[in-house]
Structures are given as C-alpha cells and as structure tokens.
PDB file of N, CA and C in Angstrom:
ATOM      1  N   UNK A   1       0.851  -1.157   0.030  1.00 49.00           N
ATOM      2  CA  UNK A   1       0.003   0.008   0.001  1.00 49.00           C
ATOM      3  C   UNK A   1       0.929   1.228  -0.019  1.00 49.00           C
ATOM      4  N   UNK A   2       0.639   2.201  -0.903  1.00 50.00           N
ATOM      5  CA  UNK A   2       1.465   3.415  -0.956  1.00 50.00           C
ATOM      6  C   UNK A   2       1.228   4.286   0.285  1.00 50.00           C
ATOM      7  N   UNK A   3       2.264   5.017   0.656  1.00 56.00           N
ATOM      8  CA  UNK A   3       2.177   5.942   1.782  1.00 56.00           C
ATOM      9  C   UNK A   3       1.258   7.102   1.401  1.00 56.00           C
ATOM     10  N   UNK A   4       0.372   7.602   2.261  1.00 51.00           N
ATOM     11  CA  UNK A   4      -0.431   8.758   1.924  1.00 51.00           C
ATOM     12  C   UNK A   4       0.417  10.007   1.778  1.00 51.00           C
ATOM     13  N   UNK A   5      -0.001  10.863   0.856  1.00 58.00           N
ATOM     14  CA  UNK A   5       0.701  12.152   0.642  1.00 58.00           C
ATOM     15  C   UNK A   5       0.223  13.085   1.739  1.00 58.00           C
ATOM     16  N   UNK A   6       1.012  13.349   2.746  1.00 55.00           N
ATOM     17  CA  UNK A   6       0.634  14.179   3.884  1.00 55.00           C
ATOM     18  C   UNK A   6       0.191  15.586   3.495  1.00 55.00           C
ATOM     19  N   UNK A   7       0.797  16.101   2.421  1.00 57.00           N
ATOM     20  CA  UNK A   7       0.444  17.452   1.964  1.00 57.00           C
ATOM     21  C   UNK A   7      -1.044  17.488   1.574  1.00 57.00           C
ATOM     22  N   UNK A   8      -1.577  16.440   1.049  1.00 63.00           N
ATOM     23  CA  UNK A   8      -2.950  16.399   0.670  1.00 63.00           C
ATOM     24  C   UNK A   8      -3.916  15.975   1.785  1.00 63.00           C
ATOM     25  N   UNK A   9      -3.341  15.632   2.930  1.00 82.00           N
ATOM     26  CA  UNK A   9      -4.133  15.134   4.004  1.00 82.00           C
ATOM     27  C   UNK A   9      -4.224  16.112   5.234  1.00 82.00           C
ATOM     28  N   UNK A  10      -3.921  17.368   5.017  1.00 96.00           N
ATOM     29  CA  UNK A  10      -3.925  18.337   6.102  1.00 96.00           C
ATOM     30  C   UNK A  10      -5.091  19.286   5.887  1.00 96.00           C
ATOM     31  N   UNK A  11      -5.817  19.454   6.944  1.00 98.00           N
ATOM     32  CA  UNK A  11      -6.955  20.413   6.915  1.00 98.00           C
ATOM     33  C   UNK A  11      -6.749  21.489   7.987  1.00 98.00           C
ATOM     34  N   UNK A  12      -7.021  22.700   7.615  1.00 98.00           N
ATOM     35  CA  UNK A  12      -6.744  23.821   8.461  1.00 98.00           C
ATOM     36  C   UNK A  12      -8.004  24.489   8.920  1.00 98.00           C
ATOM     37  N   UNK A  13      -8.035  24.913  10.138  1.00 98.00           N
ATOM     38  CA  UNK A  13      -9.029  25.784  10.735  1.00 98.00           C
ATOM     39  C   UNK A  13      -8.284  27.029  11.071  1.00 98.00           C
ATOM     40  N   UNK A  14      -8.749  28.170  10.632  1.00 98.00           N
ATOM     41  CA  UNK A  14      -7.994  29.392  10.758  1.00 98.00           C
ATOM     42  C   UNK A  14      -8.873  30.587  11.177  1.00 98.00           C
ATOM     43  N   UNK A  15      -8.218  31.569  11.754  1.00 97.00           N
ATOM     44  CA  UNK A  15      -8.896  32.743  12.201  1.00 97.00           C
ATOM     45  C   UNK A  15      -8.221  33.977  11.567  1.00 97.00           C
ATOM     46  N   UNK A  16      -9.003  34.771  10.942  1.00 96.00           N
ATOM     47  CA  UNK A  16      -8.561  36.056  10.317  1.00 96.00           C
ATOM     48  C   UNK A  16      -9.102  37.183  11.155  1.00 96.00           C
ATOM     49  N   UNK A  17      -8.403  38.261  11.177  1.00 94.00           N
ATOM     50  CA  UNK A  17      -8.863  39.505  11.871  1.00 94.00           C
ATOM     51  C   UNK A  17      -8.932  40.621  10.844  1.00 94.00           C
ATOM     52  N   UNK A  18     -10.059  41.252  10.760  1.00 93.00           N
ATOM     53  CA  UNK A  18     -10.207  42.325   9.812  1.00 93.00           C
ATOM     54  C   UNK A  18      -9.463  43.541  10.298  1.00 93.00           C
ATOM     55  N   UNK A  19      -8.648  44.118   9.456  1.00 90.00           N
ATOM     56  CA  UNK A  19      -7.903  45.311   9.810  1.00 90.00           C
ATOM     57  C   UNK A  19      -8.794  46.553   9.636  1.00 90.00           C
ATOM     58  N   UNK A  20      -9.992  46.345   9.133  1.00 89.00           N
ATOM     59  CA  UNK A  20     -10.958  47.438   8.939  1.00 89.00           C
ATOM     60  C   UNK A  20     -11.788  47.595  10.130  1.00 89.00           C
ATOM     61  N   UNK A  21     -12.463  46.489  10.616  1.00 89.00           N
ATOM     62  CA  UNK A  21     -13.336  46.599  11.743  1.00 89.00           C
ATOM     63  C   UNK A  21     -12.946  45.743  12.968  1.00 89.00           C
ATOM     64  N   UNK A  22     -11.763  45.110  12.964  1.00 89.00           N
ATOM     65  CA  UNK A  22     -11.224  44.250  13.994  1.00 89.00           C
ATOM     66  C   UNK A  22     -12.052  43.004  14.300  1.00 89.00           C
ATOM     67  N   UNK A  23     -13.023  42.684  13.390  1.00 91.00           N
ATOM     68  CA  UNK A  23     -13.812  41.491  13.569  1.00 91.00           C
ATOM     69  C   UNK A  23     -13.033  40.255  13.180  1.00 91.00           C
ATOM     70  N   UNK A  24     -13.514  39.090  13.603  1.00 93.00           N
ATOM     71  CA  UNK A  24     -12.935  37.806  13.257  1.00 93.00           C
ATOM     72  C   UNK A  24     -13.719  37.145  12.122  1.00 93.00           C
ATOM     73  N   UNK A  25     -13.002  36.327  11.376  1.00 95.00           N
ATOM     74  CA  UNK A  25     -13.583  35.385  10.458  1.00 95.00           C
ATOM     75  C   UNK A  25     -12.906  34.015  10.713  1.00 95.00           C
ATOM     76  N   UNK A  26     -13.739  33.019  10.926  1.00 97.00           N
ATOM     77  CA  UNK A  26     -13.263  31.648  11.242  1.00 97.00           C
ATOM     78  C   UNK A  26     -13.574  30.785  10.026  1.00 97.00           C
ATOM     79  N   UNK A  27     -12.578  30.138   9.508  1.00 97.00           N
ATOM     80  CA  UNK A  27     -12.749  29.288   8.305  1.00 97.00           C
ATOM     81  C   UNK A  27     -12.049  27.977   8.319  1.00 97.00           C
ATOM     82  N   UNK A  28     -12.235  27.216   7.309  1.00 97.00           N
ATOM     83  CA  UNK A  28     -11.692  25.903   7.112  1.00 97.00           C
ATOM     84  C   UNK A  28     -11.170  25.761   5.683  1.00 97.00           C
ATOM     85  N   UNK A  29     -10.068  25.064   5.513  1.00 97.00           N
ATOM     86  CA  UNK A  29      -9.536  24.867   4.152  1.00 97.00           C
ATOM     87  C   UNK A  29      -8.559  23.726   4.170  1.00 97.00           C
ATOM     88  N   UNK A  30      -8.406  23.146   3.003  1.00 96.00           N
ATOM     89  CA  UNK A  30      -7.334  22.100   2.877  1.00 96.00           C
ATOM     90  C   UNK A  30      -6.132  22.746   2.170  1.00 96.00           C
ATOM     91  N   UNK A  31      -6.248  24.010   1.748  1.00 95.00           N
ATOM     92  CA  UNK A  31      -5.149  24.717   1.175  1.00 95.00           C
ATOM     93  C   UNK A  31      -5.096  26.145   1.719  1.00 95.00           C
ATOM     94  N   UNK A  32      -4.427  26.271   2.852  1.00 96.00           N
ATOM     95  CA  UNK A  32      -4.482  27.533   3.614  1.00 96.00           C
ATOM     96  C   UNK A  32      -3.917  28.679   2.785  1.00 96.00           C
ATOM     97  N   UNK A  33      -2.789  28.480   2.098  1.00 95.00           N
ATOM     98  CA  UNK A  33      -2.174  29.517   1.320  1.00 95.00           C
ATOM     99  C   UNK A  33      -3.086  30.062   0.288  1.00 95.00           C
ATOM    100  N   UNK A  34      -3.744  29.165  -0.465  1.00 95.00           N
ATOM    101  CA  UNK A  34      -4.699  29.574  -1.540  1.00 95.00           C
ATOM    102  C   UNK A  34      -5.880  30.303  -0.934  1.00 95.00           C
ATOM    103  N   UNK A  35      -6.367  29.769   0.148  1.00 94.00           N
ATOM    104  CA  UNK A  35      -7.562  30.371   0.798  1.00 94.00           C
ATOM    105  C   UNK A  35      -7.269  31.816   1.287  1.00 94.00           C
ATOM    106  N   UNK A  36      -6.073  31.987   1.873  1.00 94.00           N
ATOM    107  CA  UNK A  36      -5.720  33.309   2.337  1.00 94.00           C
ATOM    108  C   UNK A  36      -5.620  34.267   1.128  1.00 94.00           C
ATOM    109  N   UNK A  37      -5.056  33.822   0.014  1.00 93.00           N
ATOM    110  CA  UNK A  37      -5.052  34.670  -1.240  1.00 93.00           C
ATOM    111  C   UNK A  37      -6.490  35.022  -1.646  1.00 93.00           C
ATOM    112  N   UNK A  38      -7.360  34.042  -1.564  1.00 93.00           N
ATOM    113  CA  UNK A  38      -8.763  34.326  -1.909  1.00 93.00           C
ATOM    114  C   UNK A  38      -9.370  35.419  -1.022  1.00 93.00           C
ATOM    115  N   UNK A  39      -9.119  35.387   0.254  1.00 93.00           N
ATOM    116  CA  UNK A  39      -9.627  36.387   1.143  1.00 93.00           C
ATOM    117  C   UNK A  39      -8.983  37.729   0.846  1.00 93.00           C
ATOM    118  N   UNK A  40      -7.732  37.765   0.624  1.00 90.00           N
ATOM    119  CA  UNK A  40      -7.061  39.066   0.291  1.00 90.00           C
ATOM    120  C   UNK A  40      -7.483  39.671  -1.045  1.00 90.00           C
ATOM    121  N   UNK A  41      -7.777  38.832  -2.026  1.00 91.00           N
ATOM    122  CA  UNK A  41      -8.109  39.355  -3.312  1.00 91.00           C
ATOM    123  C   UNK A  41      -9.601  39.705  -3.425  1.00 91.00           C
ATOM    124  N   UNK A  42     -10.391  39.390  -2.428  1.00 88.00           N
ATOM    125  CA  UNK A  42     -11.818  39.634  -2.479  1.00 88.00           C
ATOM    126  C   UNK A  42     -12.615  38.492  -3.151  1.00 88.00           C
ATOM    127  N   UNK A  43     -11.939  37.435  -3.485  1.00 89.00           N
ATOM    128  CA  UNK A  43     -12.601  36.292  -4.165  1.00 89.00           C
ATOM    129  C   UNK A  43     -13.456  35.476  -3.240  1.00 89.00           C
ATOM    130  N   UNK A  44     -13.320  35.652  -1.938  1.00 86.00           N
ATOM    131  CA  UNK A  44     -14.126  34.902  -0.912  1.00 86.00           C
ATOM    132  C   UNK A  44     -15.297  35.879  -0.568  1.00 86.00           C
ATOM    133  N   UNK A  45     -16.535  35.509  -1.016  1.00 84.00           N
ATOM    134  CA  UNK A  45     -17.673  36.392  -0.880  1.00 84.00           C
ATOM    135  C   UNK A  45     -17.849  36.829   0.610  1.00 84.00           C
ATOM    136  N   UNK A  46     -17.716  35.905   1.537  1.00 85.00           N
ATOM    137  CA  UNK A  46     -18.041  36.195   2.959  1.00 85.00           C
ATOM    138  C   UNK A  46     -17.147  37.268   3.559  1.00 85.00           C
ATOM    139  N   UNK A  47     -15.954  37.447   3.004  1.00 88.00           N
ATOM    140  CA  UNK A  47     -15.010  38.398   3.532  1.00 88.00           C
ATOM    141  C   UNK A  47     -14.606  39.516   2.631  1.00 88.00           C
ATOM    142  N   UNK A  48     -15.190  39.608   1.415  1.00 86.00           N
ATOM    143  CA  UNK A  48     -14.769  40.504   0.385  1.00 86.00           C
ATOM    144  C   UNK A  48     -14.926  41.981   0.820  1.00 86.00           C
ATOM    145  N   UNK A  49     -15.871  42.281   1.611  1.00 85.00           N
ATOM    146  CA  UNK A  49     -16.143  43.692   1.973  1.00 85.00           C
ATOM    147  C   UNK A  49     -15.514  44.145   3.311  1.00 85.00           C
ATOM    148  N   UNK A  50     -14.800  43.274   3.986  1.00 87.00           N
ATOM    149  CA  UNK A  50     -14.281  43.643   5.316  1.00 87.00           C
ATOM    150  C   UNK A  50     -12.757  43.665   5.414  1.00 87.00           C
ATOM    151  N   UNK A  51     -12.069  43.463   4.295  1.00 86.00           N
ATOM    152  CA  UNK A  51     -10.608  43.319   4.278  1.00 86.00           C
ATOM    153  C   UNK A  51     -10.009  44.721   4.427  1.00 86.00           C
ATOM    154  N   UNK A  52      -8.667  44.766   4.566  1.00 92.00           N
ATOM    155  CA  UNK A  52      -7.729  43.686   4.459  1.00 92.00           C
ATOM    156  C   UNK A  52      -7.769  42.784   5.727  1.00 92.00           C
ATOM    157  N   UNK A  53      -7.270  41.573   5.592  1.00 93.00           N
ATOM    158  CA  UNK A  53      -7.293  40.540   6.630  1.00 93.00           C
ATOM    159  C   UNK A  53      -5.863  40.167   7.042  1.00 93.00           C
ATOM    160  N   UNK A  54      -5.818  39.735   8.304  1.00 94.00           N
ATOM    161  CA  UNK A  54      -4.509  39.251   8.871  1.00 94.00           C
ATOM    162  C   UNK A  54      -4.815  37.894   9.506  1.00 94.00           C
ATOM    163  N   UNK A  55      -3.984  36.887   9.096  1.00 96.00           N
ATOM    164  CA  UNK A  55      -4.093  35.526   9.714  1.00 96.00           C
ATOM    165  C   UNK A  55      -3.544  35.696  11.140  1.00 96.00           C
ATOM    166  N   UNK A  56      -4.345  35.348  12.151  1.00 96.00           N
ATOM    167  CA  UNK A  56      -3.842  35.440  13.522  1.00 96.00           C
ATOM    168  C   UNK A  56      -3.833  34.159  14.293  1.00 96.00           C
ATOM    169  N   UNK A  57      -4.405  33.090  13.710  1.00 97.00           N
ATOM    170  CA  UNK A  57      -4.403  31.825  14.379  1.00 97.00           C
ATOM    171  C   UNK A  57      -4.802  30.694  13.362  1.00 97.00           C
ATOM    172  N   UNK A  58      -4.183  29.567  13.553  1.00 97.00           N
ATOM    173  CA  UNK A  58      -4.584  28.382  12.781  1.00 97.00           C
ATOM    174  C   UNK A  58      -4.220  27.082  13.481  1.00 97.00           C
ATOM    175  N   UNK A  59      -4.928  26.046  13.126  1.00 98.00           N
ATOM    176  CA  UNK A  59      -4.705  24.714  13.650  1.00 98.00           C
ATOM    177  C   UNK A  59      -4.759  23.767  12.454  1.00 98.00           C
ATOM    178  N   UNK A  60      -3.959  22.709  12.498  1.00 98.00           N
ATOM    179  CA  UNK A  60      -3.846  21.726  11.376  1.00 98.00           C
ATOM    180  C   UNK A  60      -4.374  20.381  11.901  1.00 98.00           C
ATOM    181  N   UNK A  61      -5.157  19.735  11.047  1.00 98.00           N
ATOM    182  CA  UNK A  61      -5.744  18.401  11.373  1.00 98.00           C
ATOM    183  C   UNK A  61      -5.468  17.456  10.249  1.00 98.00           C
ATOM    184  N   UNK A  62      -5.315  16.166  10.618  1.00 97.00           N
ATOM    185  CA  UNK A  62      -5.163  15.101   9.608  1.00 97.00           C
ATOM    186  C   UNK A  62      -6.513  14.539   9.174  1.00 97.00           C
ATOM    187  N   UNK A  63      -7.560  14.807   9.933  1.00 97.00           N
ATOM    188  CA  UNK A  63      -8.857  14.269   9.599  1.00 97.00           C
ATOM    189  C   UNK A  63      -9.824  15.447   9.296  1.00 97.00           C
ATOM    190  N   UNK A  64     -10.486  15.376   8.192  1.00 97.00           N
ATOM    191  CA  UNK A  64     -11.402  16.492   7.726  1.00 97.00           C
ATOM    192  C   UNK A  64     -12.517  16.666   8.776  1.00 97.00           C
ATOM    193  N   UNK A  65     -13.108  15.624   9.283  1.00 97.00           N
ATOM    194  CA  UNK A  65     -14.230  15.768  10.163  1.00 97.00           C
ATOM    195  C   UNK A  65     -13.769  16.417  11.524  1.00 97.00           C
ATOM    196  N   UNK A  66     -12.555  16.096  11.964  1.00 98.00           N
ATOM    197  CA  UNK A  66     -12.027  16.766  13.155  1.00 98.00           C
ATOM    198  C   UNK A  66     -11.916  18.261  12.907  1.00 98.00           C
ATOM    199  N   UNK A  67     -11.414  18.629  11.778  1.00 98.00           N
ATOM    200  CA  UNK A  67     -11.189  20.068  11.458  1.00 98.00           C
ATOM    201  C   UNK A  67     -12.567  20.760  11.366  1.00 98.00           C
ATOM    202  N   UNK A  68     -13.520  20.160  10.715  1.00 98.00           N
ATOM    203  CA  UNK A  68     -14.849  20.756  10.571  1.00 98.00           C
ATOM    204  C   UNK A  68     -15.484  20.914  11.947  1.00 98.00           C
ATOM    205  N   UNK A  69     -15.310  19.866  12.846  1.00 98.00           N
ATOM    206  CA  UNK A  69     -15.883  19.989  14.183  1.00 98.00           C
ATOM    207  C   UNK A  69     -15.243  21.157  14.975  1.00 98.00           C
ATOM    208  N   UNK A  70     -13.934  21.248  14.785  1.00 98.00           N
ATOM    209  CA  UNK A  70     -13.276  22.397  15.464  1.00 98.00           C
ATOM    210  C   UNK A  70     -13.698  23.693  14.924  1.00 98.00           C
ATOM    211  N   UNK A  71     -13.919  23.821  13.629  1.00 98.00           N
ATOM    212  CA  UNK A  71     -14.380  25.086  13.082  1.00 98.00           C
ATOM    213  C   UNK A  71     -15.816  25.407  13.645  1.00 98.00           C
ATOM    214  N   UNK A  72     -16.713  24.413  13.751  1.00 98.00           N
ATOM    215  CA  UNK A  72     -17.986  24.660  14.384  1.00 98.00           C
ATOM    216  C   UNK A  72     -17.855  25.110  15.791  1.00 98.00           C
ATOM    217  N   UNK A  73     -16.950  24.499  16.585  1.00 98.00           N
ATOM    218  CA  UNK A  73     -16.750  24.877  17.972  1.00 98.00           C
ATOM    219  C   UNK A  73     -16.265  26.332  18.069  1.00 98.00           C
ATOM    220  N   UNK A  74     -15.282  26.680  17.261  1.00 98.00           N
ATOM    221  CA  UNK A  74     -14.712  28.027  17.342  1.00 98.00           C
ATOM    222  C   UNK A  74     -15.741  29.086  16.964  1.00 98.00           C
ATOM    223  N   UNK A  75     -16.689  28.725  16.130  1.00 97.00           N
ATOM    224  CA  UNK A  75     -17.729  29.725  15.765  1.00 97.00           C
ATOM    225  C   UNK A  75     -18.838  29.827  16.804  1.00 97.00           C
ATOM    226  N   UNK A  76     -18.771  28.965  17.831  1.00 97.00           N
ATOM    227  CA  UNK A  76     -19.774  29.013  18.926  1.00 97.00           C
ATOM    228  C   UNK A  76     -19.360  30.045  19.925  1.00 97.00           C
ATOM    229  N   UNK A  77     -20.250  30.313  20.836  1.00 97.00           N
ATOM    230  CA  UNK A  77     -19.971  31.296  21.922  1.00 97.00           C
ATOM    231  C   UNK A  77     -18.743  30.864  22.747  1.00 97.00           C
ATOM    232  N   UNK A  78     -18.762  29.608  23.154  1.00 97.00           N
ATOM    233  CA  UNK A  78     -17.653  29.161  24.003  1.00 97.00           C
ATOM    234  C   UNK A  78     -16.353  29.108  23.167  1.00 97.00           C
ATOM    235  N   UNK A  79     -16.423  28.775  21.877  1.00 97.00           N
ATOM    236  CA  UNK A  79     -15.216  28.799  21.052  1.00 97.00           C
ATOM    237  C   UNK A  79     -14.685  30.174  20.849  1.00 97.00           C
ATOM    238  N   UNK A  80     -15.564  31.143  20.696  1.00 95.00           N
ATOM    239  CA  UNK A  80     -15.053  32.559  20.581  1.00 95.00           C
ATOM    240  C   UNK A  80     -14.430  33.002  21.930  1.00 95.00           C
ATOM    241  N   UNK A  81     -15.000  32.569  22.994  1.00 95.00           N
ATOM    242  CA  UNK A  81     -14.380  32.923  24.300  1.00 95.00           C
ATOM    243  C   UNK A  81     -13.015  32.273  24.412  1.00 95.00           C
ATOM    244  N   UNK A  82     -12.880  30.992  23.947  1.00 96.00           N
ATOM    245  CA  UNK A  82     -11.572  30.355  23.924  1.00 96.00           C
ATOM    246  C   UNK A  82     -10.594  31.163  23.139  1.00 96.00           C
ATOM    247  N   UNK A  83     -10.953  31.535  21.932  1.00 95.00           N
ATOM    248  CA  UNK A  83     -10.079  32.330  21.063  1.00 95.00           C
ATOM    249  C   UNK A  83      -9.652  33.620  21.742  1.00 95.00           C
ATOM    250  N   UNK A  84     -10.551  34.325  22.352  1.00 93.00           N
ATOM    251  CA  UNK A  84     -10.190  35.600  22.946  1.00 93.00           C
ATOM    252  C   UNK A  84      -9.274  35.350  24.102  1.00 93.00           C
ATOM    253  N   UNK A  85      -9.422  34.225  24.852  1.00 95.00           N
ATOM    254  CA  UNK A  85      -8.487  33.875  25.945  1.00 95.00           C
ATOM    255  C   UNK A  85      -7.138  33.467  25.358  1.00 95.00           C
ATOM    256  N   UNK A  86      -7.162  32.591  24.273  1.00 94.00           N
ATOM    257  CA  UNK A  86      -5.953  32.082  23.700  1.00 94.00           C
ATOM    258  C   UNK A  86      -5.097  33.204  23.052  1.00 94.00           C
ATOM    259  N   UNK A  87      -5.796  34.207  22.510  1.00 95.00           N
ATOM    260  CA  UNK A  87      -5.097  35.283  21.787  1.00 95.00           C
ATOM    261  C   UNK A  87      -5.070  36.555  22.594  1.00 95.00           C
ATOM    262  N   UNK A  88      -5.257  36.527  23.889  1.00 93.00           N
ATOM    263  CA  UNK A  88      -5.367  37.695  24.708  1.00 93.00           C
ATOM    264  C   UNK A  88      -4.230  38.659  24.599  1.00 93.00           C
ATOM    265  N   UNK A  89      -2.959  38.162  24.585  1.00 93.00           N
ATOM    266  CA  UNK A  89      -1.785  38.994  24.465  1.00 93.00           C
ATOM    267  C   UNK A  89      -1.798  39.714  23.146  1.00 93.00           C
ATOM    268  N   UNK A  90      -2.063  39.002  22.043  1.00 92.00           N
ATOM    269  CA  UNK A  90      -2.076  39.615  20.719  1.00 92.00           C
ATOM    270  C   UNK A  90      -3.143  40.681  20.656  1.00 92.00           C
ATOM    271  N   UNK A  91      -4.350  40.324  21.094  1.00 89.00           N
ATOM    272  CA  UNK A  91      -5.477  41.317  21.035  1.00 89.00           C
ATOM    273  C   UNK A  91      -5.235  42.543  21.872  1.00 89.00           C
ATOM    274  N   UNK A  92      -4.598  42.366  23.078  1.00 87.00           N
ATOM    275  CA  UNK A  92      -4.276  43.503  23.937  1.00 87.00           C
ATOM    276  C   UNK A  92      -3.297  44.420  23.248  1.00 87.00           C
ATOM    277  N   UNK A  93      -2.242  43.864  22.637  1.00 85.00           N
ATOM    278  CA  UNK A  93      -1.288  44.677  21.903  1.00 85.00           C
ATOM    279  C   UNK A  93      -1.920  45.425  20.746  1.00 85.00           C
ATOM    280  N   UNK A  94      -2.732  44.775  19.989  1.00 76.00           N
ATOM    281  CA  UNK A  94      -3.404  45.401  18.868  1.00 76.00           C
ATOM    282  C   UNK A  94      -4.354  46.507  19.385  1.00 76.00           C
ATOM    283  N   UNK A  95      -5.051  46.224  20.435  1.00 72.00           N
ATOM    284  CA  UNK A  95      -5.985  47.270  20.967  1.00 72.00           C
ATOM    285  C   UNK A  95      -5.218  48.450  21.445  1.00 72.00           C
ATOM    286  N   UNK A  96      -4.044  48.237  22.082  1.00 65.00           N
ATOM    287  CA  UNK A  96      -3.220  49.394  22.573  1.00 65.00           C
ATOM    288  C   UNK A  96      -2.685  50.186  21.383  1.00 65.00           C
ATOM    289  N   UNK A  97      -2.336  49.527  20.295  1.00 65.00           N
ATOM    290  CA  UNK A  97      -1.839  50.231  19.071  1.00 65.00           C
ATOM    291  C   UNK A  97      -2.946  51.068  18.496  1.00 65.00           C
ATOM    292  N   UNK A  98      -4.140  50.652  18.511  1.00 57.00           N
ATOM    293  CA  UNK A  98      -5.260  51.355  17.924  1.00 57.00           C
ATOM    294  C   UNK A  98      -5.591  52.611  18.712  1.00 57.00           C
ATOM    295  N   UNK A  99      -5.544  52.482  20.081  1.00 51.00           N
ATOM    296  CA  UNK A  99      -5.849  53.625  20.891  1.00 51.00           C
ATOM    297  C   UNK A  99      -4.715  54.609  21.080  1.00 51.00           C
ATOM    298  N   UNK A 100      -3.485  54.216  20.732  1.00 47.00           N
ATOM    299  CA  UNK A 100      -2.320  55.085  20.910  1.00 47.00           C
ATOM    300  C   UNK A 100      -2.256  56.141  19.824  1.00 47.00           C
TER     301      UNK A 100
END
C-alpha cells in the first residue's frame, strides 16, 4: 500500500482578523495559502467587503471531520471565548496600538 501524501491530508481551521473593523472570520480549508489569497483578493464572498485581513491563528488536522468539528466549535460562543483567551496577548497589543 502506498504511503499517503501528507500534503494532501492536512486540513486547516484558521482565524482572520479584519484590519478594517477588528472582527474575526473563522474558516476551514485544505489549502491555507490559496484560501488566504482568496480572502485578500476579495474572491471569498463572505469576507470581500471587510478586508484587508490578517491571519492570527490556525490549527492543522489530519482528519477532515475533526477540522470541521473544530471550526464549528470556534464559531460557537464558547469557542469565541476560547479564542479571545488564547489570543489575549495579541489582542491587547493590537488594542493598545489602535488607541495610541
């Protein structure tokens, strides 16, 4: 049996932060680089009007269903609280830069 191509078996859950309104976008992709280009170019409908975007967090999974489950969790209230806690240092620094 041939070895699986790990490059094709990685699924990403990612968080972008709008540099326009400081809001988050949580997404899923099997090709993070291409997906980020889509967001930046306006090709992704959900984010086309709120850019530019900055990648602030991502997780990689070997199983698609695990990644999709994590995306659903991060989009929930408790998931958003987790992100705010996990990224508290980054968010505090960005907040300080905006008010300075």
